[in-house]
CSV table of C-alpha atoms in Angstrom, one decimal:
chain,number,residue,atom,x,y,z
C,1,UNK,CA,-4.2,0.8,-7.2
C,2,UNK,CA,-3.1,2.3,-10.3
C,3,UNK,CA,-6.4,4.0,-11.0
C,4,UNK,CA,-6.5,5.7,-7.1
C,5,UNK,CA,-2.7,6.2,-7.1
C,6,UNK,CA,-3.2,8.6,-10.8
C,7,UNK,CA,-6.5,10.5,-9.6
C,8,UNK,CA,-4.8,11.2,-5.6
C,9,UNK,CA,-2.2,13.1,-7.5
C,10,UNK,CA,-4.5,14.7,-9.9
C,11,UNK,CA,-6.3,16.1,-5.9
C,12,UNK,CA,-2.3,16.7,-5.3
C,13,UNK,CA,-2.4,18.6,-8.3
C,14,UNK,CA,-6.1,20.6,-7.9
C,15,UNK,CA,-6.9,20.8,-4.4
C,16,UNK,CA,-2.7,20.7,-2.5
C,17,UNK,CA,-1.1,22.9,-5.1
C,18,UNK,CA,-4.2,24.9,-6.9
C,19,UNK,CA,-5.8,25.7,-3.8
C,20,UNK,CA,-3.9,25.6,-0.7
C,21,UNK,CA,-0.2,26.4,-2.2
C,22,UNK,CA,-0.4,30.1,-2.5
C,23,UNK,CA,-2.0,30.2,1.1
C,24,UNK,CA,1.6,28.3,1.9
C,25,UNK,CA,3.7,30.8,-0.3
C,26,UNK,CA,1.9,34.3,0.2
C,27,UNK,CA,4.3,35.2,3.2
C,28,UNK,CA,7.3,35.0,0.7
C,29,UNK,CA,5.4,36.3,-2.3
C,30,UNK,CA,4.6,39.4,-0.4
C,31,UNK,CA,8.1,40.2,-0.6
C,32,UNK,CA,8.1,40.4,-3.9
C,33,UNK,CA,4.8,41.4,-4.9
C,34,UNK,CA,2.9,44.1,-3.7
C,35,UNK,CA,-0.5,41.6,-2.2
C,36,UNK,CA,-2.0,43.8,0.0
C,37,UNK,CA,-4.2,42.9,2.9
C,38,UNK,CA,-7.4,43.9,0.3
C,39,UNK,CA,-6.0,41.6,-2.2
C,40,UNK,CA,-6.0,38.5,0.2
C,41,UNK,CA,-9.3,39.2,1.3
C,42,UNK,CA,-10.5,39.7,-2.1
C,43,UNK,CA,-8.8,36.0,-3.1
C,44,UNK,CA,-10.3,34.5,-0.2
C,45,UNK,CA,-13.7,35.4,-1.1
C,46,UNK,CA,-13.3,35.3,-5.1
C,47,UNK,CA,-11.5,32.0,-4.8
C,48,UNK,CA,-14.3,30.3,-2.8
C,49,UNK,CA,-17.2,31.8,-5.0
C,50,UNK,CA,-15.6,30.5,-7.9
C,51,UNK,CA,-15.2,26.8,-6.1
C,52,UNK,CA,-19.1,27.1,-5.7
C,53,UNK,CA,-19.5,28.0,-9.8
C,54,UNK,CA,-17.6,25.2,-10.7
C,55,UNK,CA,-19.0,22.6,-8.6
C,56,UNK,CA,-22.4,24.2,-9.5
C,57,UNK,CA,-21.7,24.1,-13.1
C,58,UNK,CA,-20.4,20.1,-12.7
C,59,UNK,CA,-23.9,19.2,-10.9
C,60,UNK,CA,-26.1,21.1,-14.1
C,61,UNK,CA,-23.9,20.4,-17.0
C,62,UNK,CA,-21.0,18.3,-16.0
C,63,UNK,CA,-23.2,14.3,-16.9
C,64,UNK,CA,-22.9,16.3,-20.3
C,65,UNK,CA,-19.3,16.0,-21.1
C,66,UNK,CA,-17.2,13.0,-20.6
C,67,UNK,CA,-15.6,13.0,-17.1
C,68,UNK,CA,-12.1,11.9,-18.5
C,69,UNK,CA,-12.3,14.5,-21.1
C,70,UNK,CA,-12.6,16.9,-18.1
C,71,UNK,CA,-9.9,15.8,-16.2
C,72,UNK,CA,-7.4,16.1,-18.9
C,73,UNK,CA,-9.0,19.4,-19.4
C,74,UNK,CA,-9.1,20.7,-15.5
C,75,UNK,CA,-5.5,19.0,-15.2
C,76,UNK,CA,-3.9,20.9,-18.3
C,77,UNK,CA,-5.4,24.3,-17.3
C,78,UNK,CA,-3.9,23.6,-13.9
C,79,UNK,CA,-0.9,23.0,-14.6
C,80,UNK,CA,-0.4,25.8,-17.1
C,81,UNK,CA,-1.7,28.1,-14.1
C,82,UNK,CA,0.8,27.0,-11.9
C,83,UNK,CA,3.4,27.6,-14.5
C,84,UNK,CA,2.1,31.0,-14.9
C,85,UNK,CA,2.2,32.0,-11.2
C,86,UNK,CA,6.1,31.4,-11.3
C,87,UNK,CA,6.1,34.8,-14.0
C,88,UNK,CA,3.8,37.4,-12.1
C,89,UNK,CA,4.4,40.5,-10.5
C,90,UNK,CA,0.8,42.0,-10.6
C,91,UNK,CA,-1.2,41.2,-7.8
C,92,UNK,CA,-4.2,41.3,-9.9
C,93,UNK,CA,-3.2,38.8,-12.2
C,94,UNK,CA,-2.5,36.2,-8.8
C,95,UNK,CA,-6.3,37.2,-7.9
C,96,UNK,CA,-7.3,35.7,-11.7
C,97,UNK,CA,-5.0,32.8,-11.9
C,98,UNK,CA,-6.2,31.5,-8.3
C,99,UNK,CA,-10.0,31.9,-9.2
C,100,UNK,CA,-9.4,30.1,-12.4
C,101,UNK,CA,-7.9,27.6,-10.3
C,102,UNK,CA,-10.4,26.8,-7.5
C,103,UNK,CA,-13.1,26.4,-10.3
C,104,UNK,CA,-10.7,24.4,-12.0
C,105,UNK,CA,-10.3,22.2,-8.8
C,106,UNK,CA,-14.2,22.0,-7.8
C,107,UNK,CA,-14.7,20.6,-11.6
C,108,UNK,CA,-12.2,17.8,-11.4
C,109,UNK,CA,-12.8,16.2,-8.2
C,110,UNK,CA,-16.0,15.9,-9.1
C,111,UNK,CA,-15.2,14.3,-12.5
C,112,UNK,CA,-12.5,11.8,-10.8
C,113,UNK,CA,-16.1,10.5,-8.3
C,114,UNK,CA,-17.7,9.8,-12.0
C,115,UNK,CA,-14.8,7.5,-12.7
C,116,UNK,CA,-14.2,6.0,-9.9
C,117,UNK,CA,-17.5,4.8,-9.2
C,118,UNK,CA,-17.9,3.8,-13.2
C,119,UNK,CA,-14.7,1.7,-13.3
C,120,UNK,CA,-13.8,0.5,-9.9
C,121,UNK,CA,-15.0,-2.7,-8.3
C,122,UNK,CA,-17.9,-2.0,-6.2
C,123,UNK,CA,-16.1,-3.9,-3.1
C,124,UNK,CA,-14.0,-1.7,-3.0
C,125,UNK,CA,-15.2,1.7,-4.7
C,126,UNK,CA,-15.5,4.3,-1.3
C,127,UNK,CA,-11.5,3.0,-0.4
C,128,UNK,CA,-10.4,4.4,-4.4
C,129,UNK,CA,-12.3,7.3,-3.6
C,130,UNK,CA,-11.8,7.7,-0.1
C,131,UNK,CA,-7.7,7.2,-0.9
C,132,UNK,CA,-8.3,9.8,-4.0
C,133,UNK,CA,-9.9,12.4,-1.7
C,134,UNK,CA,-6.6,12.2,0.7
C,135,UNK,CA,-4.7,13.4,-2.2
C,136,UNK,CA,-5.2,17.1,-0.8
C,137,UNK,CA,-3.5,15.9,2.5
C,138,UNK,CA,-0.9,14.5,0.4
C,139,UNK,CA,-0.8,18.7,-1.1
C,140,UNK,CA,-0.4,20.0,2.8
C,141,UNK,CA,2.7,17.6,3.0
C,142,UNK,CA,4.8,19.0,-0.3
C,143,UNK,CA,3.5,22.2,0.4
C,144,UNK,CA,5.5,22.2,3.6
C,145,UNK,CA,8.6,20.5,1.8
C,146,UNK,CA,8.3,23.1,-0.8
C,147,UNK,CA,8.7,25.9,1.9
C,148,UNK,CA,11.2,24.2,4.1
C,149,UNK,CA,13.5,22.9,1.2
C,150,UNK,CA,13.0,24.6,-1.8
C,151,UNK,CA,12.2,28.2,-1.3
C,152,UNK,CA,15.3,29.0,0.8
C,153,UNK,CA,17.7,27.8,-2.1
C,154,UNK,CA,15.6,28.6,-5.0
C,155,UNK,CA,12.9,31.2,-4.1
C,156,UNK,CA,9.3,31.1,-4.0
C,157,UNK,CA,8.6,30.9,-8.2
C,158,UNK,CA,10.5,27.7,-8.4
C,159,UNK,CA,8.0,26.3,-6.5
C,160,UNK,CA,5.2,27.0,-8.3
C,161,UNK,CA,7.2,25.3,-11.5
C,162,UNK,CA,7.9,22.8,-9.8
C,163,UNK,CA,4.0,22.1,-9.2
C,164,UNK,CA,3.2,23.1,-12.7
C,165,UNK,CA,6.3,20.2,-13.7
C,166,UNK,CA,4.8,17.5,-11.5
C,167,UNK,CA,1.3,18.4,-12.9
C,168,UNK,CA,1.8,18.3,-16.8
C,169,UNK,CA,3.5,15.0,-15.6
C,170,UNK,CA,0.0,14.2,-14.2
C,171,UNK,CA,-1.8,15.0,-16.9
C,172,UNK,CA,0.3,12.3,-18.9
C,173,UNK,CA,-0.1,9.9,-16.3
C,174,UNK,CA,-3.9,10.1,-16.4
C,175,UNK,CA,-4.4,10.3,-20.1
C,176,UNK,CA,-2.4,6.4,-20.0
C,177,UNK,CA,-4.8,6.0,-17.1
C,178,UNK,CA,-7.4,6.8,-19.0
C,179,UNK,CA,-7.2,4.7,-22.3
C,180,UNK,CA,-6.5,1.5,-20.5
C,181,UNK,CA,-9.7,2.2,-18.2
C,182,UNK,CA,-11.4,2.4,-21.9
C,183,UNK,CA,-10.2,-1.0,-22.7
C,184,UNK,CA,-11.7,-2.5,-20.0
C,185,UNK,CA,-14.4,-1.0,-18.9
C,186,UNK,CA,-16.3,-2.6,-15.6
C,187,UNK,CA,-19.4,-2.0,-17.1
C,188,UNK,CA,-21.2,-0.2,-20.3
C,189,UNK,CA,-24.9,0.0,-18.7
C,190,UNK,CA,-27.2,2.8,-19.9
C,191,UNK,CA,-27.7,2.7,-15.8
C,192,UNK,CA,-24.3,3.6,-14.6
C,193,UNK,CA,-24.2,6.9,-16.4
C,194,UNK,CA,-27.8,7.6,-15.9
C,195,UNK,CA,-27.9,10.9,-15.8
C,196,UNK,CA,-30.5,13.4,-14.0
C,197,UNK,CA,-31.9,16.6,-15.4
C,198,UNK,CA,-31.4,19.8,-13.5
C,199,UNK,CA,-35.1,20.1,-12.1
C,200,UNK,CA,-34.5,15.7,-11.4
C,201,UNK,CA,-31.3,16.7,-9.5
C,202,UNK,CA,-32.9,19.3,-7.1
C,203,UNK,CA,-35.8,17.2,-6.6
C,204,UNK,CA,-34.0,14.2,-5.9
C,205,UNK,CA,-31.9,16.2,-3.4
C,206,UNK,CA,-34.3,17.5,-1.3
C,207,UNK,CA,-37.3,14.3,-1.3
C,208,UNK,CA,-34.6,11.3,-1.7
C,209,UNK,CA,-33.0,10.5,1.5
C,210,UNK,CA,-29.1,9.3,0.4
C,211,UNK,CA,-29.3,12.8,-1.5
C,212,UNK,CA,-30.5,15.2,1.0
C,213,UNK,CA,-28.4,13.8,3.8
C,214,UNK,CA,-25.4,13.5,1.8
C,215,UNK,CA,-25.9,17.7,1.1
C,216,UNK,CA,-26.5,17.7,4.7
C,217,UNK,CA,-23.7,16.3,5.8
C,218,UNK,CA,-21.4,18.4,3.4
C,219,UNK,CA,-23.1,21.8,5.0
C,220,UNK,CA,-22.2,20.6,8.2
C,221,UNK,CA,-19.0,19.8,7.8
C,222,UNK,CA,-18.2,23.3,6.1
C,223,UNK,CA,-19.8,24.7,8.7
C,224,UNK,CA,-17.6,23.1,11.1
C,225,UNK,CA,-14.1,22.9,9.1
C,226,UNK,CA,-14.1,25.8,7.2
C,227,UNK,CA,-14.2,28.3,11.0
C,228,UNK,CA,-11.6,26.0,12.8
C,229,UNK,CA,-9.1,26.5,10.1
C,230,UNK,CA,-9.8,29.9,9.1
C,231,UNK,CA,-9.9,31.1,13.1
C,232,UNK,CA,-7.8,28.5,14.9
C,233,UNK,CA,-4.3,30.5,14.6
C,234,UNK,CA,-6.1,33.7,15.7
C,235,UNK,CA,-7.6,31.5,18.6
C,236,UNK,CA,-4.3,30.2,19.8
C,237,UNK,CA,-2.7,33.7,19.6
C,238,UNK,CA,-6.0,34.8,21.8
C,239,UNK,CA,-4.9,32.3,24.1
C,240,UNK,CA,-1.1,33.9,24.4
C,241,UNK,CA,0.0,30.1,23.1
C,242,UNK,CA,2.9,29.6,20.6
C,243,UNK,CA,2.5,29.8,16.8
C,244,UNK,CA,4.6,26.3,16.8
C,245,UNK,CA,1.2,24.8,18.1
C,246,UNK,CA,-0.7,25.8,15.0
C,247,UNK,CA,2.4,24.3,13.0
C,248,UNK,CA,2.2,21.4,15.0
C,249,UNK,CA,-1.8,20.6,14.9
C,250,UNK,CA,-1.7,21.0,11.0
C,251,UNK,CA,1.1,19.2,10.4
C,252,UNK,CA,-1.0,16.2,12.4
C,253,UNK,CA,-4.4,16.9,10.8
C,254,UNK,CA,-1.8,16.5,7.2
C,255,UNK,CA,-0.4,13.0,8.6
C,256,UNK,CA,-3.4,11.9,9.5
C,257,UNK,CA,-5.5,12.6,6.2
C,258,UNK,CA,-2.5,11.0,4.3
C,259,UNK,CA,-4.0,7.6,6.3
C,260,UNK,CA,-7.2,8.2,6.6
C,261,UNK,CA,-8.0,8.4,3.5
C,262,UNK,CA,-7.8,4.4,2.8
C,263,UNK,CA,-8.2,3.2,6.2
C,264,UNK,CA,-11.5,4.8,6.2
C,265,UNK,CA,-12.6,3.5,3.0
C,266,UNK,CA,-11.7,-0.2,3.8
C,267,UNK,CA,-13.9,0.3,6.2
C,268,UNK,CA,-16.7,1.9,4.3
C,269,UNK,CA,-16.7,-1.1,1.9
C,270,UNK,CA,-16.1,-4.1,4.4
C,271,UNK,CA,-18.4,-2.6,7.6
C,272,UNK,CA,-20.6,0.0,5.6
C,273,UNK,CA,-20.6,3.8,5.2
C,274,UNK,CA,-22.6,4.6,8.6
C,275,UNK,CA,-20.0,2.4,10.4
C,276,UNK,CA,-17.3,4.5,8.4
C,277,UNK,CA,-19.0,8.0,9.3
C,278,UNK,CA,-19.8,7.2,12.6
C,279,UNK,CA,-15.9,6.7,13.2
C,280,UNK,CA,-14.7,9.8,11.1
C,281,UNK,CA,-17.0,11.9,12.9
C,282,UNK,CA,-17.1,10.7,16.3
C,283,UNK,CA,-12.8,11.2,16.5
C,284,UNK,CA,-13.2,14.9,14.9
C,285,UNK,CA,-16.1,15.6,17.5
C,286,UNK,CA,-13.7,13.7,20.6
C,287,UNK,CA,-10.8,16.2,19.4
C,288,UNK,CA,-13.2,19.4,19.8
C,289,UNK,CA,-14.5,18.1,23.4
C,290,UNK,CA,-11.4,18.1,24.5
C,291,UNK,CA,-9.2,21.3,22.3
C,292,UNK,CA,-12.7,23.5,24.0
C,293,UNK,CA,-11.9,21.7,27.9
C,294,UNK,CA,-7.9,22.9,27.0
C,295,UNK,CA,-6.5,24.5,24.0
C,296,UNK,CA,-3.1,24.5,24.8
C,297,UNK,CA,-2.8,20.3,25.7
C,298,UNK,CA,-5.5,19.0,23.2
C,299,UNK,CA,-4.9,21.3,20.1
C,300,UNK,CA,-2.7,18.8,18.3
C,301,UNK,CA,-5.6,16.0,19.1
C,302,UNK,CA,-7.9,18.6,17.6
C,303,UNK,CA,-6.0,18.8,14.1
C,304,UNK,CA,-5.9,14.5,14.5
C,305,UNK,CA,-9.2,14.4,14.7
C,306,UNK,CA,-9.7,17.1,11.8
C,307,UNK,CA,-7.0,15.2,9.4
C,308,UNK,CA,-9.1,11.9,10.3
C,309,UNK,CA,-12.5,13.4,9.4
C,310,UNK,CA,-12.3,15.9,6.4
C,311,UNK,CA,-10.0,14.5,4.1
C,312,UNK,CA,-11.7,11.1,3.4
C,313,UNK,CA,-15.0,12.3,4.2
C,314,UNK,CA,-15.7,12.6,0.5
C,315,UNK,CA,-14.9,9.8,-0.5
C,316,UNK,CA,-16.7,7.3,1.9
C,317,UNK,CA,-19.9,10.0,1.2
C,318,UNK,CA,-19.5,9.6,-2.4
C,319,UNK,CA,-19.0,5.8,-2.7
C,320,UNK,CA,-22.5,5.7,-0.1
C,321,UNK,CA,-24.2,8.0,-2.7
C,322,UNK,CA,-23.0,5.8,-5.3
C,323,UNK,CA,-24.8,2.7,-4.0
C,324,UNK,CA,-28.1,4.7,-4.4
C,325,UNK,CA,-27.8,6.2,-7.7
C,326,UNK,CA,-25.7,5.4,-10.8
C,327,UNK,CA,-22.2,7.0,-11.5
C,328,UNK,CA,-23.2,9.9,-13.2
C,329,UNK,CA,-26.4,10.9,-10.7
C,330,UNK,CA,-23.1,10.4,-8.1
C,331,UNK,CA,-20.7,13.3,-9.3
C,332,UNK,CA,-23.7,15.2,-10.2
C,333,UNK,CA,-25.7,15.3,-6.4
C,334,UNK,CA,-21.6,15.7,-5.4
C,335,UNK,CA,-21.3,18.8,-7.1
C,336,UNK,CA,-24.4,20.2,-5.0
C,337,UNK,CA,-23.0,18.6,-2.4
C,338,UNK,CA,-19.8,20.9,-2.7
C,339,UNK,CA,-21.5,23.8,-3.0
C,340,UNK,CA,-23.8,23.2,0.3
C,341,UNK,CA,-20.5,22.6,1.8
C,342,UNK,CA,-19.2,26.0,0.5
C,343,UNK,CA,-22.6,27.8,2.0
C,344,UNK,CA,-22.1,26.2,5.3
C,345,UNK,CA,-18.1,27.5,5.7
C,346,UNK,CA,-19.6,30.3,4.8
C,347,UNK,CA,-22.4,30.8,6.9
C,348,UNK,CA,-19.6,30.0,10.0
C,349,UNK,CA,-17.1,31.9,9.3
C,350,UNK,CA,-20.1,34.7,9.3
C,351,UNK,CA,-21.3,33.4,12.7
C,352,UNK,CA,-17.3,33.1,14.0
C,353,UNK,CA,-17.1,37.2,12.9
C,354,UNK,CA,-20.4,37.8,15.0
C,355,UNK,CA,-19.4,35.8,17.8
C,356,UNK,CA,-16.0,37.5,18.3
C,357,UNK,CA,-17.6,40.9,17.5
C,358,UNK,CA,-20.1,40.8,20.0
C,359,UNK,CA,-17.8,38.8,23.0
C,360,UNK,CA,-14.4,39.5,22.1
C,361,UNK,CA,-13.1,35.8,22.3
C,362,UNK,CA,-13.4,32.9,19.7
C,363,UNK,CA,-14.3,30.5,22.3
C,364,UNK,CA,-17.8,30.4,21.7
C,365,UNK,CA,-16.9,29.9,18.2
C,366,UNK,CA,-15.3,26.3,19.2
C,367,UNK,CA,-18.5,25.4,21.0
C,368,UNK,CA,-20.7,26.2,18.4
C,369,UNK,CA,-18.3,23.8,16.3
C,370,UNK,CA,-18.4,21.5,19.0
C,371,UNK,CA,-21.9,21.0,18.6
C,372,UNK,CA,-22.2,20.8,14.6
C,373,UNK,CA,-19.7,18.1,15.5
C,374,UNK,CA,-21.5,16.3,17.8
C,375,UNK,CA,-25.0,16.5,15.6
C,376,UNK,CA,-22.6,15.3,13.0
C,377,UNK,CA,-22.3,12.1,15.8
C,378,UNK,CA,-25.8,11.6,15.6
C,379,UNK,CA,-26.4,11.9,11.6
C,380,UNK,CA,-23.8,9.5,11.5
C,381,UNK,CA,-26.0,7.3,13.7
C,382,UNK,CA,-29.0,7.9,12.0
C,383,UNK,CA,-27.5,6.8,8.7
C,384,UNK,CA,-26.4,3.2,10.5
C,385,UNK,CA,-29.3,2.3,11.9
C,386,UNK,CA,-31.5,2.8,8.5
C,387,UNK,CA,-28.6,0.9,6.4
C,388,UNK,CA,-28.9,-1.9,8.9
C,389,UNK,CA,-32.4,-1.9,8.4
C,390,UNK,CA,-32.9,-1.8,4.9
C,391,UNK,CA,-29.9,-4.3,4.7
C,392,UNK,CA,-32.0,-6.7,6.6
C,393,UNK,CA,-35.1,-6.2,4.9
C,394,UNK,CA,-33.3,-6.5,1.6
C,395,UNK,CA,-32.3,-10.4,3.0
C,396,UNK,CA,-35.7,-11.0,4.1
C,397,UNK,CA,-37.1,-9.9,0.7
C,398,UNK,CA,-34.6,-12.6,-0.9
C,399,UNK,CA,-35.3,-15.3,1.9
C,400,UNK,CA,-39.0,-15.2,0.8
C,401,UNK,CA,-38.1,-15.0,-2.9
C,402,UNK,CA,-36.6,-18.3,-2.4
């Protein structure tokens, strides 16, 4: 508990505060500082190249530097980021600090997989990392708290000490964390940090089944997450509906990942991963059926099913890759994994753009997510029935051993 407890606030830390907090401050910032509507385009775009670089760099080079030296290291530069936010005027220097920050972020979740699966107990490795992942939901809460009751008595920079406070207090937690891990190690095996070279990774990823359909998966659900939340206020407005929905469904999708996250992961490690997946992905697809047959009734049911799916998704899809491959070969296909998820919210946020060129309405863009959804379904399924069946013929091999 202690080990999943330290690393969900290191996501608090990475993902909720150096990700997502400016996207939470930047109305009030604006006030301030002159961001322009250039400037949050170009953060949008430099911030999510430089995610892809660092998860990149973690699959290539990351099994060559200890993954709790990198956490420490990730988690100090954070935190001395978010310090420095509190002190800028030049919108500029917000554009460097952020970019430094997604990279930062991309690098660390991957490390905190490495641990994980190296130190927890394999019953119940995908609910520590499953529980870890949810950290970022547990960012979309503060972040909220942050605006409603700190900004309006101490202004927008004393949030962004605050996060840099509660991070430095992170980085201390986990370095304690970190030694007592040390001491007693679950296992010192040349085969848990196995690691792979860069032309082993790629080949692995695209001949080795765990590998390839983990990468899959992760391009699918960028492709599907990364449109809905970019488009889905713009949508609603479309629709002539109240901005309070959009409040409303991401405050859900926020309580729902906070829950998710270890609900999900029991059940990863007691019914297996497909059983886990299958139930993550059929609720996200359920919530698009019915936000695409009415916006205005099901939206909040949309942002359920999102906060159910993409928060602990990671971590029941790194604790599946984990019982393939050892700990290191885990956070390494993971990184890839993170960057085929980056391509795909990519790739439909390009296709939302062409659709509401060419039609003038971002329905079509919901169907077209409502079918990567659905094919999600049917992964899911996929991945069930050929875990059953190599679970059985793994007990039939033993039978006949005997």
């Amino acid at each position: 508990m202690r080990m999943t407890t330290t690393f969900g606030i290191n996501q608090i830390i990475s993902h909720g505060f150096g990700v997502f907090l400016f996207a939470a401050l930047v109305p009030m910032m604006r006030e301030s500082i002159a961001i322009s509507h250039w400037h949050l385009a170009a953060i949008g775009a430099l911030t999510q190249l430089s995610y892809l670089g660092g998860a990149m760099l973690l699959g290539l080079i990351g099994h060559r530097i200890d993954s709790g030296r990198l956490v420490l290291i990730t988690g100090s530069v954070t935190s001395l980021l978010l310090f420095a936010m509190a002190t800028l005027d030049e919108p500029m220097a917000v554009l460097l600090v952020l970019t430094c920050m997604a990279a930062s972020a991309a690098i660390s979740w991957g490390a905190i997989i490495e641990l994980i699966t190296r130190y927890a107990r394999p019953a119940f490795c995908s609910t520590c990392l499953s529980s870890a992942s949810s950290g970022t939901a547990w960012g979309y809460g503060l972040n909220g708290l942050l605006i409603l009751l700190v900004v309006p008595l101490l202004g927008w920079r004393s949030s962004w000490l605050l996060a840099g406070m509660l991070g430095t207090v992170t980085v201390i937690l986990t370095l304690l964390l970190l030694k007592n891990l040390k001491q007693r190690a679950v296992t010192n095996s040349t085969e848990a940090t196995a690691a792979l070279s860069a032309r082993q990774l790629f080949r692995t990823i695209v001949q080795e089944r765990a590998a390839f359909f983990a990468c899959l998966i992760c391009f699918m659900v960028g492709f599907a997450t990364m449109p809905f939340s970019t488009w889905l206020n713009t949508y609603l407005a479309e629709l002539m509906l109240p901005p309070a929905l959009g409040g409303y469904t991401w405050t859900i999708a926020g309580v729902t990942g906070m829950a998710a996250g270890f609900l999900s992961g029991k059940l990863a490690d007691s019914k297996g991963h497909g059983v886990a997946l299958l139930i993550v992905f059929a609720g996200f697809a359920l919530g698009l059926l019915a936000f695409v047959y009415d916006p205005a009734y099901f939206a909040v049911f949309a942002g359920f099913g999102y906060g159910l799916m993409y928060f602990p998704m990671w971590g029941i899809i790194a604790g599946w890759v984990n019982q393939h491959y050892s700990s290191t070969a885990t956070m390494q296909i993971n990184g890839i994994g993170m960057v085929t998820f980056g391509l795909g919210g990519a790739l439909g946020n390009l296709m939302a753009g062409f659709i509401q060129d060419i039609s003038g309405s971002l329905a079509g863009v919901y169907w077209v997510i409502t079918t990567d959804a659905l094919l999600l379904v049917a992964v899911a399924v996929y991945i069930l029935m050929t875990e059953s069946k190599r679970a059985h013929a793994k007990e039939n091999q033993l039978a006949g051993s005997c």
